[in-house]
Amino acid sequence: MTETIKHHLTDTLLTAYAAGNLPEAFNLMVATHLSLCDSCRAQAEALEAVGGCLLAECGTEAMAADALEATFARISTGTAVPARRRNACSVLPQPLRDYVGGDVSAIRWKPVGMGVRQAILPTSSAASARLLFIPAGAAVPDHGHRGVELTMVLQGAFSDEVDRFTRGDVEVADEELEHMPVADPGEDCICLAVTDAPLRFNSWIPRLVQPFLRI
Amino acid sequence: MCKDASEGKHLDRKQDGARAENDWSGHLGRIVEAQDRAAFAELFAHFAPRVKSFLMRSGASPTLAEDCAQEVMATVWNKSHLYDPTRATVSTWIFTIARNRRIDALRKDRRPEPEDLPWGPEPEPPVADVMAMQQETEMLRVAIRALPDAQRELIEQAYFGDLSHREIAARTGLPLGTIKSRIRLALDRLRHAMK
């Protein structure tokens, strides 16, 4: 799986994830990609080591006199945290399953026209995340972007002016890019898309419905 | 980065830090194998005041930082069986726990975590791998210390200050593109220093 991923997350995004400075929707994108991509995971863990070095040198603040006892009390009421192991058979990696409440069959799709469906995921309002369903061979309307939009393939593949994207690949679109993604003919395409601004569609009909779609 | 009053104090802490890094993964091992409270007490004495300092520098009040630092250290105990010394030093691992607690407490945002790798920490991790991780992290630490002030401060702001790139730009009055390229430049230098 990992070796087939050609389009990775940027260092800027991985740094912000390691430092803990991304909005929830972008955190979800990074966590989902890292679940599939060992090279980005290694890069993210190297960036966490920067945080570890800073923590080691950040100085100290005296703890309360009874802090150790109080912490032992918290430990005795807490429980050991179980590992969340990779489930190779599912289309949605665990971070997404947590939001959807299951795998693909649990997604509550809403049609957005021309066979394309979406499901908006509940995240904080700083950025938005949604799953996209593009029927095999179908296209998403030609659109530009106001902010940054990341799209990651979870099932199938799509192609646009830039390249072809398959499972785990992330396309980073900014204000420069106007594209029309087309799903491969063989299989329906499912993607995770996150953006920090509403999409800007180029044909007037999608633009009119945009406020109602919350995209 | 901390500004020390005297060079001597700085050296002392440096030596203490280097020695300590070599010891802490053993402390976690003792907690996993024997629920060793003495090992935890030593880990707590070293890391809890640093976690508290980290949280206060991120904007937490002393009361909130104390509460969160205790919570972080309790999580260290409860997650100790998940720590893998071939992938992170104890400082790095505790940083990730403190960072997540900071996001919960200060940003009120969620931070989904990736799935764990299909394999867990090995019961007896290869000593050479553990040593290599500690040495590389120590080299990274030296490299961060050697960065020009402006670059080091940017990295600190990104990791401690709870600032986005945009917010860093607003605070320092530098254009966003410059900040991003400076952070990338700093990371490039860090990576080269680790080779």
CSV table of C-alpha atoms in Angstrom, one decimal:
chain,number,residue,atom,x,y,z
A,1,MET,CA,0.0,0.0,0.0
A,2,THR,CA,2.5,2.5,1.2
A,3,GLU,CA,4.9,2.1,-1.8
A,4,THR,CA,2.1,3.0,-4.2
A,5,ILE,CA,1.6,6.5,-2.7
A,6,LYS,CA,3.1,9.1,-5.0
A,7,HIS,CA,1.6,12.3,-3.7
A,8,HIS,CA,2.4,13.1,0.0
A,9,LEU,CA,1.7,15.7,2.6
A,10,THR,CA,3.8,18.9,2.6
A,11,ASP,CA,6.4,19.5,5.4
A,12,THR,CA,4.5,22.6,6.4
A,13,LEU,CA,1.4,20.5,7.1
A,14,LEU,CA,3.4,17.8,8.9
A,15,THR,CA,5.2,20.4,11.0
A,16,ALA,CA,1.9,22.0,12.1
A,17,TYR,CA,0.4,18.6,12.9
A,18,ALA,CA,3.5,17.7,15.0
A,19,ALA,CA,3.4,21.0,16.8
A,20,GLY,CA,-0.4,20.7,17.3
A,21,ASN,CA,-1.4,23.8,15.4
A,22,LEU,CA,-3.9,22.6,12.8
A,23,PRO,CA,-7.6,23.0,12.8
A,24,GLU,CA,-9.5,19.7,13.4
A,25,ALA,CA,-10.4,19.0,9.8
A,26,PHE,CA,-6.8,19.2,8.7
A,27,ASN,CA,-5.8,17.0,11.7
A,28,LEU,CA,-8.2,14.5,10.4
A,29,MET,CA,-6.7,14.6,7.0
A,30,VAL,CA,-3.1,14.2,8.3
A,31,ALA,CA,-4.1,11.4,10.7
A,32,THR,CA,-5.9,9.5,7.9
A,33,HIS,CA,-2.9,9.9,5.5
A,34,LEU,CA,-0.4,8.8,8.2
A,35,SER,CA,-2.5,5.7,8.8
A,36,LEU,CA,-1.7,4.7,5.1
A,37,CYS,CA,1.7,6.3,4.5
A,38,ASP,CA,4.7,5.1,6.4
A,39,SER,CA,7.1,7.7,4.9
A,40,CYS,CA,5.0,10.7,6.0
A,41,ARG,CA,4.5,9.0,9.4
A,42,ALA,CA,8.3,8.8,9.8
A,43,GLN,CA,8.6,12.4,8.8
A,44,ALA,CA,5.9,13.4,11.3
A,45,GLU,CA,7.7,11.5,14.0
A,46,ALA,CA,11.0,13.2,13.2
A,47,LEU,CA,9.2,16.5,13.6
A,48,GLU,CA,7.8,15.4,16.9
A,49,ALA,CA,11.4,14.8,18.0
A,50,VAL,CA,11.9,18.6,17.5
A,51,GLY,CA,9.2,19.1,20.1
A,52,GLY,CA,10.8,16.6,22.4
A,53,CYS,CA,14.1,18.5,22.2
A,54,LEU,CA,12.3,21.8,23.0
A,55,LEU,CA,10.5,20.2,25.9
A,56,ALA,CA,13.8,18.9,27.3
A,57,GLU,CA,15.2,22.5,27.3
A,58,CYS,CA,12.1,24.6,28.0
A,59,GLY,CA,12.9,25.2,31.7
A,60,THR,CA,11.0,24.0,34.7
A,61,GLU,CA,8.0,25.2,36.8
A,62,ALA,CA,7.8,23.8,40.3
A,63,MET,CA,4.9,21.4,40.8
A,64,ALA,CA,2.6,21.6,43.8
A,65,ALA,CA,3.9,19.8,47.0
A,66,ASP,CA,1.3,17.0,46.7
A,67,ALA,CA,1.5,16.7,42.9
A,68,LEU,CA,3.1,13.2,42.8
A,69,GLU,CA,0.5,11.8,45.3
A,70,ALA,CA,-2.3,13.5,43.4
A,71,THR,CA,-1.0,11.9,40.2
A,72,PHE,CA,-0.8,8.4,41.7
A,73,ALA,CA,-4.5,9.0,42.7
A,74,ARG,CA,-5.4,9.8,39.1
A,75,ILE,CA,-3.5,6.7,37.9
A,76,SER,CA,-5.4,4.4,40.2
A,77,THR,CA,-8.7,5.7,38.8
A,78,GLY,CA,-7.6,5.6,35.2
A,79,THR,CA,-7.3,2.6,32.9
A,80,ALA,CA,-4.6,1.4,30.6
A,81,VAL,CA,-5.0,2.8,27.1
A,82,PRO,CA,-5.5,0.1,24.4
A,83,ALA,CA,-3.6,0.3,21.1
A,84,ARG,CA,-5.6,1.1,18.0
A,85,ARG,CA,-4.2,-1.4,15.5
A,86,ARG,CA,-4.5,-1.0,11.7
A,87,ASN,CA,-7.4,-2.8,10.2
A,88,ALA,CA,-6.2,-3.8,6.7
A,89,CYS,CA,-9.6,-4.8,5.3
A,90,SER,CA,-11.4,-1.5,5.8
A,91,VAL,CA,-11.7,1.3,3.2
A,92,LEU,CA,-11.7,4.0,5.9
A,93,PRO,CA,-8.7,4.1,8.2
A,94,GLN,CA,-9.5,4.3,11.9
A,95,PRO,CA,-9.4,8.1,12.3
A,96,LEU,CA,-12.2,8.4,9.7
A,97,ARG,CA,-14.2,5.4,11.1
A,98,ASP,CA,-14.3,7.3,14.4
A,99,TYR,CA,-16.1,10.2,12.6
A,100,VAL,CA,-18.3,8.1,10.4
A,101,GLY,CA,-19.2,5.5,13.0
A,102,GLY,CA,-18.1,2.6,10.8
A,103,ASP,CA,-16.8,1.8,7.4
A,104,VAL,CA,-18.1,2.9,4.0
A,105,SER,CA,-21.6,1.4,4.5
A,106,ALA,CA,-22.1,3.7,7.5
A,107,ILE,CA,-21.5,6.9,5.5
A,108,ARG,CA,-24.7,9.0,5.2
A,109,TRP,CA,-24.4,10.4,1.7
A,110,LYS,CA,-26.3,13.4,0.3
A,111,PRO,CA,-26.5,13.9,-3.4
A,112,VAL,CA,-24.9,17.1,-4.8
A,113,GLY,CA,-25.8,16.6,-8.5
A,114,MET,CA,-24.5,14.5,-11.5
A,115,GLY,CA,-24.2,11.4,-9.4
A,116,VAL,CA,-21.7,13.0,-7.0
A,117,ARG,CA,-22.5,12.5,-3.3
A,118,GLN,CA,-20.9,14.0,-0.2
A,119,ALA,CA,-21.0,13.6,3.6
A,120,ILE,CA,-19.9,16.5,5.7
A,121,LEU,CA,-18.0,15.4,8.8
A,122,PRO,CA,-18.5,17.1,12.2
A,123,THR,CA,-15.4,19.2,12.8
A,124,SER,CA,-14.7,22.6,14.4
A,125,SER,CA,-15.6,25.5,12.1
A,126,ALA,CA,-12.1,26.7,11.4
A,127,ALA,CA,-12.0,24.3,8.4
A,128,SER,CA,-14.3,21.7,6.9
A,129,ALA,CA,-14.0,18.0,6.1
A,130,ARG,CA,-16.2,15.9,3.9
A,131,LEU,CA,-16.2,12.6,2.1
A,132,LEU,CA,-16.9,12.7,-1.6
A,133,PHE,CA,-18.4,9.9,-3.8
A,134,ILE,CA,-17.6,10.2,-7.5
A,135,PRO,CA,-19.3,7.5,-9.6
A,136,ALA,CA,-16.9,5.5,-11.9
A,137,GLY,CA,-16.1,7.7,-14.9
A,138,ALA,CA,-17.9,10.8,-13.6
A,139,ALA,CA,-16.4,14.3,-13.1
A,140,VAL,CA,-16.6,16.8,-10.3
A,141,PRO,CA,-17.6,20.2,-11.8
A,142,ASP,CA,-14.7,22.4,-12.8
A,143,HIS,CA,-13.8,24.5,-9.8
A,144,GLY,CA,-11.1,26.8,-8.3
A,145,HIS,CA,-10.3,27.3,-4.7
A,146,ARG,CA,-10.3,30.3,-2.3
A,147,GLY,CA,-8.1,28.7,0.3
A,148,VAL,CA,-6.2,25.5,0.6
A,149,GLU,CA,-8.0,22.3,-0.4
A,150,LEU,CA,-6.6,18.8,0.2
A,151,THR,CA,-8.1,15.8,-1.4
A,152,MET,CA,-7.1,12.2,-0.5
A,153,VAL,CA,-8.3,9.1,-2.4
A,154,LEU,CA,-9.6,6.3,-0.2
A,155,GLN,CA,-11.1,4.1,-2.9
A,156,GLY,CA,-10.7,4.0,-6.7
A,157,ALA,CA,-8.8,6.8,-8.4
A,158,PHE,CA,-9.2,10.1,-10.1
A,159,SER,CA,-7.3,12.1,-12.7
A,160,ASP,CA,-7.2,15.8,-13.4
A,161,GLU,CA,-4.9,18.4,-15.1
A,162,VAL,CA,-2.1,17.6,-12.6
A,163,ASP,CA,-1.9,13.8,-12.4
A,164,ARG,CA,-3.7,10.6,-11.6
A,165,PHE,CA,-4.3,10.0,-7.8
A,166,THR,CA,-4.9,6.6,-6.2
A,167,ARG,CA,-5.5,5.3,-2.6
A,168,GLY,CA,-3.5,7.4,-0.2
A,169,ASP,CA,-2.5,10.1,-2.7
A,170,VAL,CA,-3.1,13.6,-1.6
A,171,GLU,CA,-3.7,16.5,-4.0
A,172,VAL,CA,-2.9,19.9,-2.6
A,173,ALA,CA,-4.9,22.6,-4.4
A,174,ASP,CA,-4.5,26.3,-3.8
A,175,GLU,CA,-5.8,29.4,-5.3
A,176,GLU,CA,-3.7,28.8,-8.5
A,177,LEU,CA,-5.3,25.5,-9.4
A,178,GLU,CA,-8.5,25.2,-11.4
A,179,HIS,CA,-9.2,21.5,-12.1
A,180,MET,CA,-11.8,19.0,-13.0
A,181,PRO,CA,-11.2,15.7,-11.3
A,182,VAL,CA,-12.6,12.6,-13.2
A,183,ALA,CA,-13.0,9.3,-11.6
A,184,ASP,CA,-11.4,6.2,-13.2
A,185,PRO,CA,-13.9,4.2,-15.2
A,186,GLY,CA,-13.4,0.9,-13.4
A,187,GLU,CA,-14.5,1.8,-9.8
A,188,ASP,CA,-16.4,4.4,-7.9
A,189,CYS,CA,-14.1,6.9,-6.3
A,190,ILE,CA,-14.3,7.9,-2.6
A,191,CYS,CA,-12.2,10.8,-1.3
A,192,LEU,CA,-11.7,12.8,1.9
A,193,ALA,CA,-11.5,16.5,1.1
A,194,VAL,CA,-10.7,19.3,3.6
A,195,THR,CA,-10.6,23.0,3.0
A,196,ASP,CA,-10.2,26.2,5.0
A,197,ALA,CA,-12.4,28.1,2.7
A,198,PRO,CA,-15.6,27.5,0.5
A,199,LEU,CA,-15.0,26.0,-2.9
A,200,ARG,CA,-15.5,28.3,-5.8
A,201,PHE,CA,-17.3,26.6,-8.7
A,202,ASN,CA,-17.0,28.1,-12.2
A,203,SER,CA,-20.4,27.4,-13.5
A,204,TRP,CA,-23.1,29.5,-12.0
A,205,ILE,CA,-25.5,26.8,-11.0
A,206,PRO,CA,-23.1,25.1,-8.5
A,207,ARG,CA,-22.1,28.5,-7.3
A,208,LEU,CA,-25.7,29.3,-6.4
A,209,VAL,CA,-26.2,26.1,-4.4
A,210,GLN,CA,-22.9,26.3,-2.7
A,211,PRO,CA,-24.1,28.1,0.5
A,212,PHE,CA,-26.7,25.3,1.0
A,213,LEU,CA,-24.1,22.5,0.5
A,214,ARG,CA,-21.8,24.0,3.1
A,215,ILE,CA,-18.8,23.3,0.8
B,1,MET,CA,15.0,28.4,24.1
B,2,CYS,CA,15.8,29.0,27.8
B,3,LYS,CA,18.3,31.7,28.6
B,4,ASP,CA,20.5,30.6,31.4
B,5,ALA,CA,21.9,32.9,33.9
B,6,SER,CA,25.4,31.4,33.7
B,7,GLU,CA,27.3,29.3,31.3
B,8,GLY,CA,28.1,26.9,34.1
B,9,LYS,CA,24.5,26.2,34.8
B,10,HIS,CA,23.9,25.6,31.1
B,11,LEU,CA,26.7,23.0,30.9
B,12,ASP,CA,25.4,21.2,34.0
B,13,ARG,CA,21.9,20.9,32.6
B,14,LYS,CA,23.3,19.8,29.2
B,15,GLN,CA,25.2,16.9,30.9
B,16,ASP,CA,22.3,16.1,33.0
B,17,GLY,CA,20.0,16.0,30.0
B,18,ALA,CA,22.3,13.8,28.0
B,19,ARG,CA,22.7,11.3,30.8
B,20,ALA,CA,19.0,11.4,31.6
B,21,GLU,CA,17.9,10.7,28.0
B,22,ASN,CA,19.9,7.4,28.2
B,23,ASP,CA,18.1,6.4,31.4
B,24,TRP,CA,14.4,7.2,30.9
B,25,SER,CA,13.4,4.4,28.6
B,26,GLY,CA,14.5,2.0,31.3
B,27,HIS,CA,12.3,3.8,33.8
B,28,LEU,CA,9.3,3.3,31.5
B,29,GLY,CA,10.3,-0.4,31.2
B,30,ARG,CA,10.2,-0.8,35.0
B,31,ILE,CA,6.7,0.8,35.1
B,32,VAL,CA,5.4,-1.6,32.4
B,33,GLU,CA,7.0,-4.7,34.0
B,34,ALA,CA,6.7,-4.1,37.7
B,35,GLN,CA,4.4,-1.1,38.1
B,36,ASP,CA,7.5,0.5,39.7
B,37,ARG,CA,6.3,3.5,41.7
B,38,ALA,CA,9.9,4.6,42.5
B,39,ALA,CA,10.8,4.7,38.8
B,40,PHE,CA,7.7,6.7,38.1
B,41,ALA,CA,8.6,9.2,40.9
B,42,GLU,CA,12.0,9.9,39.3
B,43,LEU,CA,10.4,10.3,35.9
B,44,PHE,CA,7.8,12.6,37.5
B,45,ALA,CA,10.4,14.7,39.2
B,46,HIS,CA,12.2,15.3,35.9
B,47,PHE,CA,9.4,15.7,33.4
B,48,ALA,CA,6.4,17.1,35.3
B,49,PRO,CA,8.1,20.5,35.9
B,50,ARG,CA,9.1,20.7,32.2
B,51,VAL,CA,5.6,19.8,31.0
B,52,LYS,CA,4.2,22.5,33.4
B,53,SER,CA,6.6,25.0,31.9
B,54,PHE,CA,5.8,24.0,28.4
B,55,LEU,CA,2.0,24.4,29.1
B,56,MET,CA,2.5,27.8,30.8
B,57,ARG,CA,4.6,29.0,27.8
B,58,SER,CA,1.7,28.0,25.6
B,59,GLY,CA,-0.6,30.3,27.6
B,60,ALA,CA,-2.0,28.1,30.3
B,61,SER,CA,-2.5,29.6,33.8
B,62,PRO,CA,-0.3,28.1,36.6
B,63,THR,CA,-3.4,26.3,38.0
B,64,LEU,CA,-4.4,24.9,34.6
B,65,ALA,CA,-0.8,23.9,33.8
B,66,GLU,CA,-0.5,22.1,37.2
B,67,ASP,CA,-3.7,20.2,36.6
B,68,CYS,CA,-2.7,19.3,33.0
B,69,ALA,CA,0.8,18.3,33.9
B,70,GLN,CA,-0.5,15.8,36.5
B,71,GLU,CA,-2.9,14.5,33.8
B,72,VAL,CA,-0.1,14.2,31.3
B,73,MET,CA,2.0,12.2,33.8
B,74,ALA,CA,-0.9,9.9,34.7
B,75,THR,CA,-1.3,9.3,30.9
B,76,VAL,CA,2.4,8.4,30.8
B,77,TRP,CA,1.8,5.6,33.3
B,78,ASN,CA,-1.4,4.4,31.6
B,79,LYS,CA,0.2,4.4,28.1
B,80,SER,CA,3.6,3.2,29.2
B,81,HIS,CA,3.1,-0.2,27.5
B,82,LEU,CA,2.6,1.6,24.1
B,83,TYR,CA,6.0,3.5,24.3
B,84,ASP,CA,8.5,2.3,21.6
B,85,PRO,CA,12.1,3.4,22.4
B,86,THR,CA,13.2,2.6,18.8
B,87,ARG,CA,10.8,5.3,17.5
B,88,ALA,CA,11.1,8.1,20.0
B,89,THR,CA,13.0,9.2,23.0
B,90,VAL,CA,11.0,9.5,26.3
B,91,SER,CA,11.2,13.4,25.9
B,92,THR,CA,9.6,13.2,22.5
B,93,TRP,CA,7.0,10.7,23.6
B,94,ILE,CA,6.0,12.9,26.6
B,95,PHE,CA,6.0,16.0,24.3
B,96,THR,CA,3.3,14.3,22.2
B,97,ILE,CA,1.2,13.6,25.2
B,98,ALA,CA,1.6,17.1,26.5
B,99,ARG,CA,0.8,18.6,23.1
B,100,ASN,CA,-2.4,16.6,22.9
B,101,ARG,CA,-3.4,17.7,26.4
B,102,ARG,CA,-2.7,21.3,25.4
B,103,ILE,CA,-4.9,21.0,22.4
B,104,ASP,CA,-7.8,19.6,24.5
B,105,ALA,CA,-7.4,22.2,27.2
B,106,LEU,CA,-6.4,25.3,25.4
B,107,ARG,CA,-7.7,25.0,21.8
B,108,LYS,CA,-10.8,23.0,22.6
B,109,ASP,CA,-10.3,21.2,19.3
B,110,ARG,CA,-10.0,17.5,18.5
B,111,ARG,CA,-6.8,16.0,17.2
B,112,PRO,CA,-7.5,12.6,15.6
B,113,GLU,CA,-4.5,10.3,15.9
B,114,PRO,CA,-3.3,7.9,13.1
B,115,GLU,CA,-3.9,4.2,13.5
B,116,ASP,CA,-1.1,2.4,15.4
B,117,LEU,CA,1.3,0.3,13.2
B,118,PRO,CA,0.2,-3.3,12.9
B,119,TRP,CA,3.1,-4.3,15.1
B,120,GLY,CA,3.5,-2.9,18.7
B,121,PRO,CA,6.6,-2.2,20.6
B,122,GLU,CA,8.9,-5.3,20.8
B,123,PRO,CA,9.1,-6.9,24.2
B,124,GLU,CA,12.9,-6.5,24.1
B,125,PRO,CA,13.7,-3.7,21.6
B,126,PRO,CA,17.2,-4.1,20.0
B,127,VAL,CA,19.6,-2.0,22.1
B,128,ALA,CA,21.4,-0.7,18.9
B,129,ASP,CA,18.1,0.8,17.6
B,130,VAL,CA,17.3,2.4,21.0
B,131,MET,CA,20.8,3.9,21.2
B,132,ALA,CA,20.6,5.2,17.6
B,133,MET,CA,17.3,6.9,18.3
B,134,GLN,CA,18.8,8.6,21.4
B,135,GLN,CA,22.0,9.6,19.6
B,136,GLU,CA,20.1,11.1,16.6
B,137,THR,CA,17.8,13.0,18.9
B,138,GLU,CA,20.7,14.3,20.9
B,139,MET,CA,22.3,15.5,17.6
B,140,LEU,CA,19.0,17.2,16.7
B,141,ARG,CA,19.1,18.9,20.1
B,142,VAL,CA,22.6,20.2,19.5
B,143,ALA,CA,21.5,21.4,16.0
B,144,ILE,CA,18.5,23.3,17.4
B,145,ARG,CA,20.8,25.0,19.9
B,146,ALA,CA,23.2,26.0,17.2
B,147,LEU,CA,20.5,27.7,15.0
B,148,PRO,CA,20.5,31.4,14.6
B,149,ASP,CA,18.2,33.1,17.2
B,150,ALA,CA,15.6,34.2,14.7
B,151,GLN,CA,15.2,30.7,13.3
B,152,ARG,CA,15.2,29.0,16.7
B,153,GLU,CA,12.6,31.4,18.0
B,154,LEU,CA,10.3,30.7,15.1
B,155,ILE,CA,10.4,27.0,15.8
B,156,GLU,CA,9.8,27.6,19.5
B,157,GLN,CA,6.8,29.8,18.6
B,158,ALA,CA,5.4,27.1,16.3
B,159,TYR,CA,5.8,24.3,18.9
B,160,PHE,CA,5.2,26.2,22.2
B,161,GLY,CA,3.3,29.3,21.3
B,162,ASP,CA,0.2,27.6,19.9
B,163,LEU,CA,0.5,29.9,16.9
B,164,SER,CA,-0.5,29.1,13.3
B,165,HIS,CA,1.9,30.2,10.5
B,166,ARG,CA,-0.5,33.1,9.9
B,167,GLU,CA,-0.5,34.1,13.6
B,168,ILE,CA,3.3,33.9,13.7
B,169,ALA,CA,3.4,36.3,10.7
B,170,ALA,CA,1.0,38.7,12.5
B,171,ARG,CA,3.1,38.7,15.7
B,172,THR,CA,6.5,39.2,14.1
B,173,GLY,CA,5.4,41.4,11.3
B,174,LEU,CA,7.1,39.2,8.7
B,175,PRO,CA,5.3,38.2,5.6
B,176,LEU,CA,3.8,34.7,5.6
B,177,GLY,CA,6.0,33.4,2.7
B,178,THR,CA,9.1,34.4,4.5
B,179,ILE,CA,8.0,32.6,7.7
B,180,LYS,CA,7.2,29.4,5.8
B,181,SER,CA,10.5,29.4,3.9
B,182,ARG,CA,12.4,30.2,7.2
B,183,ILE,CA,10.7,27.2,8.9
B,184,ARG,CA,11.5,25.0,6.0
B,185,LEU,CA,15.1,26.3,5.9
B,186,ALA,CA,15.4,25.6,9.6
B,187,LEU,CA,14.1,22.1,9.2
B,188,ASP,CA,16.4,21.5,6.3
B,189,ARG,CA,19.3,22.6,8.4
B,190,LEU,CA,18.1,20.3,11.2
B,191,ARG,CA,17.9,17.3,8.8
B,192,HIS,CA,21.4,18.0,7.4
B,193,ALA,CA,22.8,18.2,11.0
B,194,MET,CA,21.3,14.8,11.6
B,195,LYS,CA,23.1,13.1,8.7
